PDB file of C-alpha atoms in Angstrom:
ATOM      1  CA  MET A 152     -17.279   2.456 -18.372  1.00 42.00           C
ATOM      2  CA  THR A 153     -16.644  -1.041 -19.988  1.00 47.00           C
ATOM      3  CA  SER A 154     -14.881  -3.681 -18.563  1.00 43.00           C
ATOM      4  CA  ARG A 155     -11.259  -3.839 -19.550  1.00 48.00           C
ATOM      5  CA  HIS A 156      -8.263  -5.930 -18.517  1.00 55.00           C
ATOM      6  CA  PRO A 157      -6.058  -5.309 -16.747  1.00 72.00           C
ATOM      7  CA  ALA A 158      -8.350  -2.913 -14.367  1.00 91.00           C
ATOM      8  CA  ILE A 159      -7.253   0.470 -13.653  1.00 95.00           C
ATOM      9  CA  THR A 160      -4.846   0.153 -10.132  1.00 97.00           C
ATOM     10  CA  VAL A 161      -5.392   2.998  -7.492  1.00 98.00           C
ATOM     11  CA  ALA A 162      -2.398   2.512  -5.166  1.00 98.00           C
ATOM     12  CA  LEU A 163      -2.654   4.005  -1.696  1.00 97.00           C
ATOM     13  CA  LEU A 164       0.828   4.399   0.204  1.00 96.00           C
ATOM     14  CA  GLY A 165       2.007   5.894   3.423  1.00 91.00           C
ATOM     15  CA  GLY A 166       3.117   5.683   6.803  1.00 85.00           C
ATOM     16  CA  GLU A 167       1.285   3.759   9.610  1.00 81.00           C
ATOM     17  CA  SER A 168      -2.109   5.640  10.922  1.00 75.00           C
ATOM     18  CA  SER A 169      -2.522   7.732   8.019  1.00 79.00           C
ATOM     19  CA  GLY A 170      -5.896   6.396   6.991  1.00 78.00           C
ATOM     20  CA  LYS A 171      -4.772   3.937   4.193  1.00 87.00           C
ATOM     21  CA  SER A 172      -7.239   1.350   4.946  1.00 88.00           C
ATOM     22  CA  THR A 173      -9.999   3.920   5.479  1.00 89.00           C
ATOM     23  CA  LEU A 174      -9.361   5.551   2.313  1.00 93.00           C
ATOM     24  CA  ALA A 175      -9.357   2.262   0.576  1.00 94.00           C
ATOM     25  CA  ALA A 176     -12.787   1.335   2.001  1.00 93.00           C
ATOM     26  CA  ALA A 177     -14.346   4.654   1.132  1.00 94.00           C
ATOM     27  CA  LEU A 178     -13.058   4.720  -2.224  1.00 95.00           C
ATOM     28  CA  GLU A 179     -14.675   1.232  -2.784  1.00 96.00           C
ATOM     29  CA  ARG A 180     -18.138   1.988  -1.534  1.00 95.00           C
ATOM     30  CA  HIS A 181     -17.838   5.143  -3.589  1.00 96.00           C
ATOM     31  CA  LEU A 182     -17.003   3.683  -6.937  1.00 96.00           C
ATOM     32  CA  GLN A 183     -19.355   0.648  -6.664  1.00 92.00           C
ATOM     33  CA  ASP A 184     -22.614   2.503  -4.987  1.00 93.00           C
ATOM     34  CA  ILE A 185     -22.239   5.769  -6.834  1.00 92.00           C
ATOM     35  CA  HIS A 186     -20.638   4.485 -10.150  1.00 90.00           C
ATOM     36  CA  GLY A 187     -21.634   1.143 -10.416  1.00 92.00           C
ATOM     37  CA  LEU A 188     -18.141  -0.334 -11.005  1.00 95.00           C
ATOM     38  CA  ARG A 189     -17.024  -3.363 -10.175  1.00 96.00           C
ATOM     39  CA  VAL A 190     -13.922  -2.936  -7.463  1.00 97.00           C
ATOM     40  CA  ALA A 191     -11.639  -5.236  -6.019  1.00 97.00           C
ATOM     41  CA  ARG A 192      -9.573  -3.875  -2.585  1.00 97.00           C
ATOM     42  CA  VAL A 193      -6.744  -5.801  -1.991  1.00 97.00           C
ATOM     43  CA  PRO A 194      -5.770  -5.603   1.568  1.00 95.00           C
ATOM     44  CA  GLU A 195      -2.206  -4.921   3.127  1.00 93.00           C
ATOM     45  CA  HIS A 196      -0.600  -8.214   3.143  1.00 94.00           C
ATOM     46  CA  LEU A 197       1.990  -7.147   5.743  1.00 91.00           C
ATOM     47  CA  ARG A 198      -0.762  -6.379   8.355  1.00 89.00           C
ATOM     48  CA  LEU A 199      -2.528  -9.869   7.888  1.00 92.00           C
ATOM     49  CA  TRP A 200       0.782 -11.439   7.961  1.00 93.00           C
ATOM     50  CA  CYS A 201       1.648  -9.946  11.354  1.00 89.00           C
ATOM     51  CA  GLU A 202      -2.056 -10.292  12.668  1.00 89.00           C
ATOM     52  CA  ALA A 203      -1.680 -14.010  11.671  1.00 93.00           C
ATOM     53  CA  ARG A 204       1.717 -14.369  13.801  1.00 93.00           C
ATOM     54  CA  GLY A 205       1.376 -12.198  16.294  1.00 90.00           C
ATOM     55  CA  ARG A 206       4.578 -10.406  15.430  1.00 89.00           C
ATOM     56  CA  ALA A 207       6.697  -8.073  13.213  1.00 89.00           C
ATOM     57  CA  PRO A 208       8.750  -9.940  10.069  1.00 93.00           C
ATOM     58  CA  HIS A 209      12.448 -10.606  10.192  1.00 95.00           C
ATOM     59  CA  ALA A 210      14.743  -9.117   7.304  1.00 96.00           C
ATOM     60  CA  HIS A 211      14.629 -12.616   5.722  1.00 96.00           C
ATOM     61  CA  GLU A 212      10.780 -12.593   5.659  1.00 97.00           C
ATOM     62  CA  GLN A 213      10.638  -8.949   3.878  1.00 97.00           C
ATOM     63  CA  ALA A 214      11.121 -10.249   0.272  1.00 97.00           C
ATOM     64  CA  ASP A 215       8.189 -12.810   0.178  1.00 97.00           C
ATOM     65  CA  ILE A 216       5.513 -10.364   2.006  1.00 97.00           C
ATOM     66  CA  ALA A 217       6.338  -7.881  -0.775  1.00 97.00           C
ATOM     67  CA  ASP A 218       5.964 -10.462  -3.428  1.00 97.00           C
ATOM     68  CA  GLU A 219       2.840 -11.716  -2.137  1.00 98.00           C
ATOM     69  CA  GLN A 220       1.265  -8.069  -2.024  1.00 97.00           C
ATOM     70  CA  ALA A 221       2.397  -7.464  -5.781  1.00 97.00           C
ATOM     71  CA  ARG A 222       1.244 -10.787  -6.673  1.00 97.00           C
ATOM     72  CA  LEU A 223      -2.295 -10.237  -4.498  1.00 97.00           C
ATOM     73  CA  ILE A 224      -2.597  -6.978  -6.750  1.00 97.00           C
ATOM     74  CA  ASP A 225      -1.672  -8.876 -10.151  1.00 95.00           C
ATOM     75  CA  SER A 226      -4.459 -10.920  -9.393  1.00 96.00           C
ATOM     76  CA  ALA A 227      -7.043  -8.689  -8.610  1.00 96.00           C
ATOM     77  CA  ARG A 228      -6.127  -6.955 -11.599  1.00 94.00           C
ATOM     78  CA  ARG A 229      -6.869  -9.512 -14.072  1.00 93.00           C
ATOM     79  CA  THR A 230      -9.905 -10.941 -12.507  1.00 94.00           C
ATOM     80  CA  PRO A 231     -12.637 -11.032 -15.122  1.00 95.00           C
ATOM     81  CA  GLY A 232     -15.283  -8.287 -14.829  1.00 95.00           C
ATOM     82  CA  VAL A 233     -13.087  -6.633 -12.344  1.00 96.00           C
ATOM     83  CA  GLU A 234     -12.708  -2.378 -13.495  1.00 96.00           C
ATOM     84  CA  VAL A 235     -11.046  -0.957 -10.547  1.00 97.00           C
ATOM     85  CA  VAL A 236      -8.341  -2.373  -8.050  1.00 98.00           C
ATOM     86  CA  ILE A 237      -7.704  -0.354  -5.122  1.00 98.00           C
ATOM     87  CA  ALA A 238      -4.546  -1.383  -3.312  1.00 97.00           C
ATOM     88  CA  ASP A 239      -4.397  -0.962   0.561  1.00 95.00           C
ATOM     89  CA  THR A 240      -0.609  -0.589  -0.088  1.00 94.00           C
ATOM     90  CA  THR A 241       1.835  -2.125  -2.166  1.00 97.00           C
ATOM     91  CA  ALA A 242       5.324  -3.935  -2.150  1.00 97.00           C
ATOM     92  CA  LEU A 243       6.813  -0.215  -2.082  1.00 97.00           C
ATOM     93  CA  MET A 244       5.506   0.030   1.463  1.00 95.00           C
ATOM     94  CA  VAL A 245       7.280  -3.067   2.626  1.00 96.00           C
ATOM     95  CA  ALA A 246      10.735  -2.345   0.744  1.00 97.00           C
ATOM     96  CA  ALA A 247      10.119   1.279   2.727  1.00 96.00           C
ATOM     97  CA  TYR A 248       9.996  -0.422   5.947  1.00 93.00           C
ATOM     98  CA  SER A 249      12.750  -2.742   4.806  1.00 95.00           C
ATOM     99  CA  ALA A 250      14.845  -0.067   4.113  1.00 96.00           C
ATOM    100  CA  LEU A 251      14.037   1.837   7.651  1.00 94.00           C
ATOM    101  CA  TYR A 252      13.982  -0.968  10.100  1.00 92.00           C
ATOM    102  CA  PHE A 253      16.899  -3.350   8.409  1.00 95.00           C
ATOM    103  CA  GLN A 254      18.611  -0.478   6.350  1.00 95.00           C
ATOM    104  CA  ALA A 255      18.255  -3.245   3.443  1.00 94.00           C
ATOM    105  CA  THR A 256      17.156  -1.275   0.164  1.00 95.00           C
ATOM    106  CA  GLU A 257      17.283  -4.632  -2.022  1.00 97.00           C
ATOM    107  CA  LEU A 258      13.480  -4.961  -2.287  1.00 97.00           C
ATOM    108  CA  MET A 259      13.308  -1.006  -3.643  1.00 97.00           C
ATOM    109  CA  GLU A 260      13.907  -1.674  -7.292  1.00 97.00           C
ATOM    110  CA  PRO A 261      11.362  -4.384  -7.876  1.00 97.00           C
ATOM    111  CA  ALA A 262       9.058  -2.250  -5.816  1.00 97.00           C
ATOM    112  CA  LEU A 263       9.103   0.768  -7.717  1.00 98.00           C
ATOM    113  CA  ALA A 264       8.907  -1.616 -10.601  1.00 97.00           C
ATOM    114  CA  ALA A 265       5.781  -2.810  -9.705  1.00 96.00           C
ATOM    115  CA  GLN A 266       4.202   0.427  -8.242  1.00 97.00           C
ATOM    116  CA  ARG A 267       5.044   1.572 -12.202  1.00 97.00           C
ATOM    117  CA  ALA A 268       2.558  -0.919 -12.901  1.00 95.00           C
ATOM    118  CA  CYS A 269      -0.321   1.180 -11.020  1.00 97.00           C
ATOM    119  CA  ASP A 270      -1.987   3.939 -12.747  1.00 97.00           C
ATOM    120  CA  LEU A 271      -2.656   6.283  -9.914  1.00 97.00           C
ATOM    121  CA  THR A 272      -0.750   6.226  -6.614  1.00 98.00           C
ATOM    122  CA  LEU A 273      -2.224   8.451  -3.969  1.00 97.00           C
ATOM    123  CA  LEU A 274       0.251   9.067  -0.970  1.00 96.00           C
ATOM    124  CA  MET A 275      -1.785  10.073   2.351  1.00 93.00           C
ATOM    125  CA  GLY A 276      -0.978  13.313   3.948  1.00 90.00           C
ATOM    126  CA  LEU A 277       0.116  13.377   7.757  1.00 87.00           C
ATOM    127  CA  ASP A 278      -2.491  15.638   8.960  1.00 77.00           C
ATOM    128  CA  LEU A 279      -4.552  12.762  10.545  1.00 71.00           C
ATOM    129  CA  PRO A 280      -3.537  12.497  14.396  1.00 73.00           C
ATOM    130  CA  TRP A 281      -1.258   9.198  14.836  1.00 68.00           C
ATOM    131  CA  THR A 282      -3.244   6.666  17.002  1.00 72.00           C
ATOM    132  CA  PRO A 283      -1.724   3.357  18.312  1.00 67.00           C
ATOM    133  CA  ASP A 284      -3.554   0.174  17.228  1.00 67.00           C
ATOM    134  CA  GLY A 285      -1.999  -1.813  20.180  1.00 61.00           C
ATOM    135  CA  LEU A 286      -0.320  -4.226  17.837  1.00 61.00           C
ATOM    136  CA  PHE A 287       2.179  -2.754  15.100  1.00 63.00           C
ATOM    137  CA  ARG A 288       2.129   0.760  15.110  1.00 58.00           C
ATOM    138  CA  ASP A 289       5.346   2.626  16.318  1.00 68.00           C
ATOM    139  CA  SER A 290       5.358   5.819  16.619  1.00 76.00           C
ATOM    140  CA  PRO A 291       4.809   9.558  14.362  1.00 73.00           C
ATOM    141  CA  ALA A 292       8.337   9.878  14.013  1.00 83.00           C
ATOM    142  CA  VAL A 293       8.253   6.649  11.945  1.00 85.00           C
ATOM    143  CA  ARG A 294       5.325   7.336  10.160  1.00 85.00           C
ATOM    144  CA  ASP A 295       7.135  10.918   9.306  1.00 90.00           C
ATOM    145  CA  ALA A 296      10.358   9.135   8.262  1.00 92.00           C
ATOM    146  CA  THR A 297       8.361   6.660   5.975  1.00 92.00           C
ATOM    147  CA  ASP A 298       6.536   9.628   4.230  1.00 93.00           C
ATOM    148  CA  SER A 299      10.209  11.400   3.765  1.00 95.00           C
ATOM    149  CA  LEU A 300      11.191   7.872   2.116  1.00 96.00           C
ATOM    150  CA  LEU A 301       8.575   7.188   0.253  1.00 97.00           C
ATOM    151  CA  ARG A 302       8.302  10.612  -1.251  1.00 96.00           C
ATOM    152  CA  ARG A 303      11.963  10.384  -2.045  1.00 97.00           C
ATOM    153  CA  GLU A 304      12.070   7.266  -3.975  1.00 97.00           C
ATOM    154  CA  LEU A 305       8.700   8.040  -5.879  1.00 98.00           C
ATOM    155  CA  GLN A 306      10.268  11.201  -6.897  1.00 98.00           C
ATOM    156  CA  GLY A 307      13.553   9.646  -7.380  1.00 97.00           C
ATOM    157  CA  ALA A 308      12.092   6.838  -9.905  1.00 97.00           C
ATOM    158  CA  GLY A 309       9.818   9.318 -11.767  1.00 98.00           C
ATOM    159  CA  ILE A 310       6.521   8.108 -10.497  1.00 98.00           C
ATOM    160  CA  ALA A 311       4.093  10.700 -10.327  1.00 97.00           C
ATOM    161  CA  PHE A 312       1.795  10.560  -7.317  1.00 97.00           C
ATOM    162  CA  GLN A 313      -0.991  12.617  -5.556  1.00 97.00           C
ATOM    163  CA  THR A 314      -0.952  13.428  -2.148  1.00 96.00           C
ATOM    164  CA  VAL A 315      -4.399  13.181  -0.286  1.00 94.00           C
ATOM    165  CA  TYR A 316      -5.475  14.839   2.903  1.00 91.00           C
ATOM    166  CA  GLY A 317      -8.071  14.378   5.439  1.00 81.00           C
TER     167      GLY A 317
END
């Protein structure tokens, strides 16, 4: 594959403890080691933000977090030589959490617009056991609610996605 710009973007979505980060790392290794592609993996900015502050964000902080996630993906997409970007989540996850926790939906439209720029959206199935991480995971019920919201929003916006299990 020849380098092209912007790079192909694979977005991973799913509720907490659904395997996004594990799949992102495995995809990166596979595409690099087996296919020789130059891959940029974009971490989940929300998690890094929470770890740095030792807390979950407040409602008024959500927009900046979503914007930064989108900016990081766009920056990786435009990095010279990068052929594939693997986004370990997108602004759509921040918008989903904002809707679930704060009943705030103003982030949804810009997040869906950013999602449309992704070439492939993979939605994690709910077949893996939910495990607490001692920091920011709430419960299997929150994971289920997040999954339902993501499916509804993606389908309503006409954004194709593939569910990944295992």
